N, CA, C and O atoms as a Maestro MAE file, in Angstrom:
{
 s_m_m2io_version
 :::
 2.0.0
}

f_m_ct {
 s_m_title
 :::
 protein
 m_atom[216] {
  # First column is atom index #
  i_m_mmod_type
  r_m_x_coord
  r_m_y_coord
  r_m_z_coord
  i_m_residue_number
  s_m_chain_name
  s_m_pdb_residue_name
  s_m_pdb_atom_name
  i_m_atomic_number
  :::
  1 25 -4.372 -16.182 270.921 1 A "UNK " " N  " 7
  2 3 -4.255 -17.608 270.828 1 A "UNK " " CA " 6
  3 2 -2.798 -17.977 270.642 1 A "UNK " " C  " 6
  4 15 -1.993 -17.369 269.937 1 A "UNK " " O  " 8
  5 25 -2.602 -18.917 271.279 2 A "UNK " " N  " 7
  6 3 -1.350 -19.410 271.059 2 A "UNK " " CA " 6
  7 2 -1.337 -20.996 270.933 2 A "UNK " " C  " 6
  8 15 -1.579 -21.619 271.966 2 A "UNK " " O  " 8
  9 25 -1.051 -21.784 269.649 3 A "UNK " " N  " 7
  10 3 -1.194 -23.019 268.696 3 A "UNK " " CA " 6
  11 2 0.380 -23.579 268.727 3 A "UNK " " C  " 6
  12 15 1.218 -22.983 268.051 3 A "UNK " " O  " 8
  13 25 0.773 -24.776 269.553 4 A "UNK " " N  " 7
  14 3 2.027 -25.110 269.500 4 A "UNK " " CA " 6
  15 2 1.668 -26.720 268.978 4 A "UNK " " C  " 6
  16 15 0.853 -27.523 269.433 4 A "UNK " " O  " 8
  17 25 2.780 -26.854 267.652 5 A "UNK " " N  " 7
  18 3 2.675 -28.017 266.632 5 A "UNK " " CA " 6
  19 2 3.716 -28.822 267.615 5 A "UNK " " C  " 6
  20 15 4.739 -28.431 268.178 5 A "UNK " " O  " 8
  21 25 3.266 -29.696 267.608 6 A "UNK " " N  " 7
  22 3 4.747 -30.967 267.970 6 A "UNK " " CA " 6
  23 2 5.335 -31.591 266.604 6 A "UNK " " C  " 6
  24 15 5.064 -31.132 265.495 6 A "UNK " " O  " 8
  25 25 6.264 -32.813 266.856 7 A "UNK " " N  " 7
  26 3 6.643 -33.280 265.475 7 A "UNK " " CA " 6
  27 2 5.623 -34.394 265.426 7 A "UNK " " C  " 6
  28 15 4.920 -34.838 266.334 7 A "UNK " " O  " 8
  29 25 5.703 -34.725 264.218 8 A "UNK " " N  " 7
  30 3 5.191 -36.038 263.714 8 A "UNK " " CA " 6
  31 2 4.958 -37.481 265.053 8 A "UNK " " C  " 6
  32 15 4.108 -38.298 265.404 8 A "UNK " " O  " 8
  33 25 6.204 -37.089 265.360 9 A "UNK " " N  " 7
  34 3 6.157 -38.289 266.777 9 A "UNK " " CA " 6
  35 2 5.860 -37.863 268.153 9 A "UNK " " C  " 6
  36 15 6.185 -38.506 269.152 9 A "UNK " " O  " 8
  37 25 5.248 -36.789 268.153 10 A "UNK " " N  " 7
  38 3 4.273 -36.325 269.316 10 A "UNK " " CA " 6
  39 2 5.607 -35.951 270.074 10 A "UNK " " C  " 6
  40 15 6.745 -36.288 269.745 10 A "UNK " " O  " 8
  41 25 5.241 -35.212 271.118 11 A "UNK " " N  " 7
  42 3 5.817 -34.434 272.125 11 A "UNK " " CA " 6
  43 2 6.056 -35.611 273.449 11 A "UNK " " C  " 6
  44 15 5.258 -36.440 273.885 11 A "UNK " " O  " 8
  45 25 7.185 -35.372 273.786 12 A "UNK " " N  " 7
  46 3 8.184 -36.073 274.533 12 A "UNK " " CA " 6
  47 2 6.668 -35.940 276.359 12 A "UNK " " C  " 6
  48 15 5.598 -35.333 276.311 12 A "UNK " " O  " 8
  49 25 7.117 -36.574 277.369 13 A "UNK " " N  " 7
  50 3 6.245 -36.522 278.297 13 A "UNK " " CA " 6
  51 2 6.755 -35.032 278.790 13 A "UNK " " C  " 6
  52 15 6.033 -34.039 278.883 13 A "UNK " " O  " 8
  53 25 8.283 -35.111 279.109 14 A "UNK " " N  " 7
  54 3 8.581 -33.618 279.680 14 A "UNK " " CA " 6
  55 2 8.111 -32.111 278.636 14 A "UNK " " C  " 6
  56 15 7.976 -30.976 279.093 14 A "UNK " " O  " 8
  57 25 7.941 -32.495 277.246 15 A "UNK " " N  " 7
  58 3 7.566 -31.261 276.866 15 A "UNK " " CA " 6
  59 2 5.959 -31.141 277.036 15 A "UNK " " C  " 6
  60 15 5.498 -30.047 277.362 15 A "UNK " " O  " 8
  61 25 5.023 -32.340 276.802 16 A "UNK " " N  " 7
  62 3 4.358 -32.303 277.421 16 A "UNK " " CA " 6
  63 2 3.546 -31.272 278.803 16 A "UNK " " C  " 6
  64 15 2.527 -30.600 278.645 16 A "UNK " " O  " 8
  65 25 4.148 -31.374 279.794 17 A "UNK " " N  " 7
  66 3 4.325 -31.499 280.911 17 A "UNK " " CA " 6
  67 2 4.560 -29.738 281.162 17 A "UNK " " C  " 6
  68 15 3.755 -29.004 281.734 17 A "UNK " " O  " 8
  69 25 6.148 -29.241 280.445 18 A "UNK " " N  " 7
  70 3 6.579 -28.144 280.228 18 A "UNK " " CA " 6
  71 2 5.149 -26.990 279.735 18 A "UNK " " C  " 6
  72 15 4.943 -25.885 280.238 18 A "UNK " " O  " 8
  73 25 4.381 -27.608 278.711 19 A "UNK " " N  " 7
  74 3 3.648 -27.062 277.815 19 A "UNK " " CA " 6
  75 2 2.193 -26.620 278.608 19 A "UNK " " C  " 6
  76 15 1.384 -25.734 278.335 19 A "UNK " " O  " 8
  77 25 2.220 -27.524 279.593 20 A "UNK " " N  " 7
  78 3 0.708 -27.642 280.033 20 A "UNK " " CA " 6
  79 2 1.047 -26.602 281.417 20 A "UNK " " C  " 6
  80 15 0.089 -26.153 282.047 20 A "UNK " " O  " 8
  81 25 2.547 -26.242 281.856 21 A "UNK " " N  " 7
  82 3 2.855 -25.940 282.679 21 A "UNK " " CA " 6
  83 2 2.911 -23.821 282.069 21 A "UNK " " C  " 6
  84 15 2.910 -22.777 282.720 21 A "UNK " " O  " 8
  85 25 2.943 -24.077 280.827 22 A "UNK " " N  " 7
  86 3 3.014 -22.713 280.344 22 A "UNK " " CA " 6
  87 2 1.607 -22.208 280.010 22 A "UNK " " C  " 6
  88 15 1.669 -21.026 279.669 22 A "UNK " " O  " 8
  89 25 0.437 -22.663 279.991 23 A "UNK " " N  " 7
  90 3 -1.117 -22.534 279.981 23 A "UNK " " CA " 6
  91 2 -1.655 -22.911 278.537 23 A "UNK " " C  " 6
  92 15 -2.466 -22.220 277.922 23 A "UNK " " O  " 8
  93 25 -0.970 -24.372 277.967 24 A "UNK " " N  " 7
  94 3 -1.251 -25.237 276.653 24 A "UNK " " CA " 6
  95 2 -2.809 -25.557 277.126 24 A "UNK " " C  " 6
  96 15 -3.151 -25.647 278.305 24 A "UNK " " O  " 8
  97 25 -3.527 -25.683 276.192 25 A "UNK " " N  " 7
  98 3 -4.430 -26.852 276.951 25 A "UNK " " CA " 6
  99 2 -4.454 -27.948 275.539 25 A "UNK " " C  " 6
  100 15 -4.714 -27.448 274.445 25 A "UNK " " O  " 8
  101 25 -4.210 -29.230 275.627 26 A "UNK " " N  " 7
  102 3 -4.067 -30.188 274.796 26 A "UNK " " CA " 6
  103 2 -5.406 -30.089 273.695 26 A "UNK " " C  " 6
  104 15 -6.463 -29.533 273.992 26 A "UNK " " O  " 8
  105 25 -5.198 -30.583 272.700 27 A "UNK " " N  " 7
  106 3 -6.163 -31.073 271.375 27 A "UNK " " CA " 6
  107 2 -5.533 -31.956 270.814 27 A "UNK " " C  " 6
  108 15 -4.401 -32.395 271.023 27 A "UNK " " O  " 8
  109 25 -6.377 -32.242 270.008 28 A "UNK " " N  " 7
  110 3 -5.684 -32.964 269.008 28 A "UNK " " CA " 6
  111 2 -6.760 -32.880 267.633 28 A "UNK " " C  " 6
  112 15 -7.986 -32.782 267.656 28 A "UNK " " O  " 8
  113 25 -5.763 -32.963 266.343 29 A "UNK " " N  " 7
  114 3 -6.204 -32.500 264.987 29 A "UNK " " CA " 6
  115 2 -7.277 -34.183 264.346 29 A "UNK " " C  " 6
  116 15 -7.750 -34.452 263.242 29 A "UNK " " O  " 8
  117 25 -7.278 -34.879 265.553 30 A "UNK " " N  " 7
  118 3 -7.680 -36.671 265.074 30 A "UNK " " CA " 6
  119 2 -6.632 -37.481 265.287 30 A "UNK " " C  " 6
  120 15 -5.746 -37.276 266.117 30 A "UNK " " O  " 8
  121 25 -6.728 -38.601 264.396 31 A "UNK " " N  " 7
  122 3 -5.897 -39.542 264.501 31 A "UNK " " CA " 6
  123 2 -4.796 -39.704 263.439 31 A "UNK " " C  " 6
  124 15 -3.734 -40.310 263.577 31 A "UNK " " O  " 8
  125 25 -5.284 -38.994 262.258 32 A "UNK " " N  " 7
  126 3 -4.130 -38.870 261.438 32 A "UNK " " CA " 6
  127 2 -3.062 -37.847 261.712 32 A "UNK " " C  " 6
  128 15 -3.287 -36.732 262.181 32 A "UNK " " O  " 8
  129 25 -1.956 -38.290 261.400 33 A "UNK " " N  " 7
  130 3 -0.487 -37.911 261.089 33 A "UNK " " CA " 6
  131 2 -0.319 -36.538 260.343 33 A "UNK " " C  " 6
  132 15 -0.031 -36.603 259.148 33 A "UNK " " O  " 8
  133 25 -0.421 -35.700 260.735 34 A "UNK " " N  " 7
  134 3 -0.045 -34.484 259.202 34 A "UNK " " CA " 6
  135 2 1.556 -33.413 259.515 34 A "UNK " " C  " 6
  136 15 1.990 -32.815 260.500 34 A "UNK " " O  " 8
  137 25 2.024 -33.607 258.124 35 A "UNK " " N  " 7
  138 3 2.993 -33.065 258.543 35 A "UNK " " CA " 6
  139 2 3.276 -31.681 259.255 35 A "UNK " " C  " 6
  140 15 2.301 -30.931 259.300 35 A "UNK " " O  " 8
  141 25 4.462 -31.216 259.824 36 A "UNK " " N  " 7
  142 3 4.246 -29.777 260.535 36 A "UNK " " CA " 6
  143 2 3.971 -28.998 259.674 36 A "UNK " " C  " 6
  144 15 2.769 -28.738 259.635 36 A "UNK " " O  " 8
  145 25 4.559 -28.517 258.972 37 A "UNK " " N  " 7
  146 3 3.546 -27.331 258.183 37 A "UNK " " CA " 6
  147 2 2.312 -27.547 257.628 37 A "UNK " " C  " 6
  148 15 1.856 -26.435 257.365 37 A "UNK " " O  " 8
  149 25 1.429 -28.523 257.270 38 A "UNK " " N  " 7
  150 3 0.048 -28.827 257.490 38 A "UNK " " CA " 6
  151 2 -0.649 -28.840 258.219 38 A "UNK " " C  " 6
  152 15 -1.776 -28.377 258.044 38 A "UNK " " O  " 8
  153 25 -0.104 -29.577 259.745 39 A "UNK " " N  " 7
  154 3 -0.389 -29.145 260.714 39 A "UNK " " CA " 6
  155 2 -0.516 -28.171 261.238 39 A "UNK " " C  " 6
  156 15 -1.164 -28.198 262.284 39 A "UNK " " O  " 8
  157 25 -0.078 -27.140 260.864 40 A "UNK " " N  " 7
  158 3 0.044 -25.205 261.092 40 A "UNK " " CA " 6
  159 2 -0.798 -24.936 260.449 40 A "UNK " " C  " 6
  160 15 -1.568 -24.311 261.179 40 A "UNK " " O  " 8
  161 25 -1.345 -25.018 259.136 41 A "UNK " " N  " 7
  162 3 -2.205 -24.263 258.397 41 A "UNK " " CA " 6
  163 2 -3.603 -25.036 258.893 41 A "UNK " " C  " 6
  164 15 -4.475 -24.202 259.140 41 A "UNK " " O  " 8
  165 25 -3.938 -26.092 259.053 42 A "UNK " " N  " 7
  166 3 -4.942 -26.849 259.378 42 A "UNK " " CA " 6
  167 2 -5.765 -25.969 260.560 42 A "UNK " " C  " 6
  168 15 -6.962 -25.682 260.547 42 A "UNK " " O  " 8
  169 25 -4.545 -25.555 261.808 43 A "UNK " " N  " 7
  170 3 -4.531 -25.651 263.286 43 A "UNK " " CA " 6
  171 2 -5.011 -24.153 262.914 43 A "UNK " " C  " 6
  172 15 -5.802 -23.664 263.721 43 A "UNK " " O  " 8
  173 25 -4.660 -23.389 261.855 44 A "UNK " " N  " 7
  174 3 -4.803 -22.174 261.774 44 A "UNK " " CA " 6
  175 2 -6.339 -22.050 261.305 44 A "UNK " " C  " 6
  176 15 -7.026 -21.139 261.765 44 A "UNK " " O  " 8
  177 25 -6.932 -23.079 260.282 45 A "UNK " " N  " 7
  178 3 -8.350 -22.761 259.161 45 A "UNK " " CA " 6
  179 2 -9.212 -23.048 260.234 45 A "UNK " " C  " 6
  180 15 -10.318 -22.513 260.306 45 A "UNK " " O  " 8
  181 25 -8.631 -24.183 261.425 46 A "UNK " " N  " 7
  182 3 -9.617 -24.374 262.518 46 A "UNK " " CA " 6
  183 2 -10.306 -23.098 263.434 46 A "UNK " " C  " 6
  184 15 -11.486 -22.852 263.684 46 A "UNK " " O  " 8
  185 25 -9.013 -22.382 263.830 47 A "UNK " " N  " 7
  186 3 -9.232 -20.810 264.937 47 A "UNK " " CA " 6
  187 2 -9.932 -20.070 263.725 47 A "UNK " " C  " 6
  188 15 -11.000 -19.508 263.968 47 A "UNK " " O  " 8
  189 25 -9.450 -20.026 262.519 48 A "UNK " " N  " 7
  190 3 -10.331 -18.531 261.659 48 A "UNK " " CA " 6
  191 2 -11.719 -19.372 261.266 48 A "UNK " " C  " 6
  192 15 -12.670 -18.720 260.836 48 A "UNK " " O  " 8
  193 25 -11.822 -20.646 261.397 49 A "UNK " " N  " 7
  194 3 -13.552 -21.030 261.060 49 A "UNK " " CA " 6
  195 2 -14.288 -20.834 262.313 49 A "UNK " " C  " 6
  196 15 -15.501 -20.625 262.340 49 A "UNK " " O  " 8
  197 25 -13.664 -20.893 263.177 50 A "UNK " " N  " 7
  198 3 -14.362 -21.148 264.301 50 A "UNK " " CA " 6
  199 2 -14.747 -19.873 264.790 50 A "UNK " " C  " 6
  200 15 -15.941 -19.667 265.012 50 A "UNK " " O  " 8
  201 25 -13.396 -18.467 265.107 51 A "UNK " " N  " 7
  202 3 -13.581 -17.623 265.761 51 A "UNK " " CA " 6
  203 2 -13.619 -16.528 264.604 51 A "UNK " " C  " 6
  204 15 -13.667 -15.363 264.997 51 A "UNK " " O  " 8
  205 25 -13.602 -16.786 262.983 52 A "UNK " " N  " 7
  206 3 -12.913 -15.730 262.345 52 A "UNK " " CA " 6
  207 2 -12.226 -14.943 262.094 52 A "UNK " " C  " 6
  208 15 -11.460 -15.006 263.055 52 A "UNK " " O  " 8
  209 25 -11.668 -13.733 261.135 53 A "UNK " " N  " 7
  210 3 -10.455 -13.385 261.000 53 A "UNK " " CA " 6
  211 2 -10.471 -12.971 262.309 53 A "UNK " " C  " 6
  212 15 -11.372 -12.383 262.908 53 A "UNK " " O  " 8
  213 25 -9.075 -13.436 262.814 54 A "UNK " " N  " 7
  214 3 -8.212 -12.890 264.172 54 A "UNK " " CA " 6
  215 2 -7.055 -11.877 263.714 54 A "UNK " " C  " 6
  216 15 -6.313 -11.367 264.553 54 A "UNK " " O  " 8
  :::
 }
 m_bond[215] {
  # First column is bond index #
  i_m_from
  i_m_to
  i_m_order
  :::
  1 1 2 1
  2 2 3 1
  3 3 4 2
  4 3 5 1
  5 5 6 1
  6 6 7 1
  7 7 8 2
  8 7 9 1
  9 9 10 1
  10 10 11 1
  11 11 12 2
  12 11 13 1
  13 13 14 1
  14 14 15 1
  15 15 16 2
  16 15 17 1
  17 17 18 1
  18 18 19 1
  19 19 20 2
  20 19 21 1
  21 21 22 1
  22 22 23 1
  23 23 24 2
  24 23 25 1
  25 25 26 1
  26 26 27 1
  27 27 28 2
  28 27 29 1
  29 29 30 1
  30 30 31 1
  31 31 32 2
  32 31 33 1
  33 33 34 1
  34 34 35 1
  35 35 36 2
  36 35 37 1
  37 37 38 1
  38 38 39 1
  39 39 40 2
  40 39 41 1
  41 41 42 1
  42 42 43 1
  43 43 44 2
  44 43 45 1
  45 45 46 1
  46 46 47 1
  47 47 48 2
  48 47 49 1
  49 49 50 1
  50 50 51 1
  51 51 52 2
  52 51 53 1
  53 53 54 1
  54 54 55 1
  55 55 56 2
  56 55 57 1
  57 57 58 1
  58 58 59 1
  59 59 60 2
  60 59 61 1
  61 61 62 1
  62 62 63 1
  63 63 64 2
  64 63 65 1
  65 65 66 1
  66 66 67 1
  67 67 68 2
  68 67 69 1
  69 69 70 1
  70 70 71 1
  71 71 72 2
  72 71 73 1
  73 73 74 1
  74 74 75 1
  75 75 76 2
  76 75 77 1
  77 77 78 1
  78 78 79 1
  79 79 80 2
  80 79 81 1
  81 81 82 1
  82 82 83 1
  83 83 84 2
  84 83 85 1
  85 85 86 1
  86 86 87 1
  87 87 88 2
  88 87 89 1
  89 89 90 1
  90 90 91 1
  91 91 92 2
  92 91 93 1
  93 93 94 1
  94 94 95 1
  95 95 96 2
  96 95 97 1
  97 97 98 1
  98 98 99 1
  99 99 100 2
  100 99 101 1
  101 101 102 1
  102 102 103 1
  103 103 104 2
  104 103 105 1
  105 105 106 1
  106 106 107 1
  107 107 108 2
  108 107 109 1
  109 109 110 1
  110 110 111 1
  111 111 112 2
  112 111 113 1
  113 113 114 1
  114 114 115 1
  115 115 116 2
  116 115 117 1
  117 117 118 1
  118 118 119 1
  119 119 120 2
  120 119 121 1
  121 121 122 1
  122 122 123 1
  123 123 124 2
  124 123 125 1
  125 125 126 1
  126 126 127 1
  127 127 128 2
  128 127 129 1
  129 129 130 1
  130 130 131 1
  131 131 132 2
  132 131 133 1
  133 133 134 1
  134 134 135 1
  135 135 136 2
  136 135 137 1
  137 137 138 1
  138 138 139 1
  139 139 140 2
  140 139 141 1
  141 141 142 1
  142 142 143 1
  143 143 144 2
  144 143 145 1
  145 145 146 1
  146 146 147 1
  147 147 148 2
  148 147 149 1
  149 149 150 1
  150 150 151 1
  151 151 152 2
  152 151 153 1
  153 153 154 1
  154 154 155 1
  155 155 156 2
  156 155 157 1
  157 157 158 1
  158 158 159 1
  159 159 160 2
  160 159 161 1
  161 161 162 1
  162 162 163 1
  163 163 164 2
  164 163 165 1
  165 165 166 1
  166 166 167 1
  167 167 168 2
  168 167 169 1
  169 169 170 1
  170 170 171 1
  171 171 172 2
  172 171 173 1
  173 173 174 1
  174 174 175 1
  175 175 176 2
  176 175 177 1
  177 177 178 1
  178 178 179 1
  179 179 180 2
  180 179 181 1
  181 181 182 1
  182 182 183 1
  183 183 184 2
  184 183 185 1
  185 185 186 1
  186 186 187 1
  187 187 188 2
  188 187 189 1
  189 189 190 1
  190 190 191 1
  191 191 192 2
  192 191 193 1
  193 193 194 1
  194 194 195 1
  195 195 196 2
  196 195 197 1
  197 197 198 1
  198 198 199 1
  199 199 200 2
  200 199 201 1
  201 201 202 1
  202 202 203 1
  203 203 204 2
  204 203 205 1
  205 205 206 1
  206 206 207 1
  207 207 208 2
  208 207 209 1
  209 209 210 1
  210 210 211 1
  211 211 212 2
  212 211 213 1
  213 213 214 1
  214 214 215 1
  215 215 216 2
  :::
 }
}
């Protein structure tokens, strides 16, 4: 798995673009805001609930 955080103000269209071009496939954590390192651990409890320890 590979989990790429943007900042707080979301990813530009070209990184976007760049990302989806490297085999991203988009999500999103909802509608709230969380900071990047929350966002990392969150993005992380999601893959180990879902698929378990990796």
């Amino acid at each position: 798995f590979r989990l790429l955080i943007g900042p707080e103000g979301g990813l530009s269209d070209t990184e976007v673009h760049q990302s989806q071009e490297a085999g991203f496939t988009a999500c999103s954590l909802g509608p709230r805001i969380l900071r990047t390192e929350t966002a990392a651990i969150t993005g992380l409890s999601v893959l180990q609930a879902t698929f378990g320890d990796l």
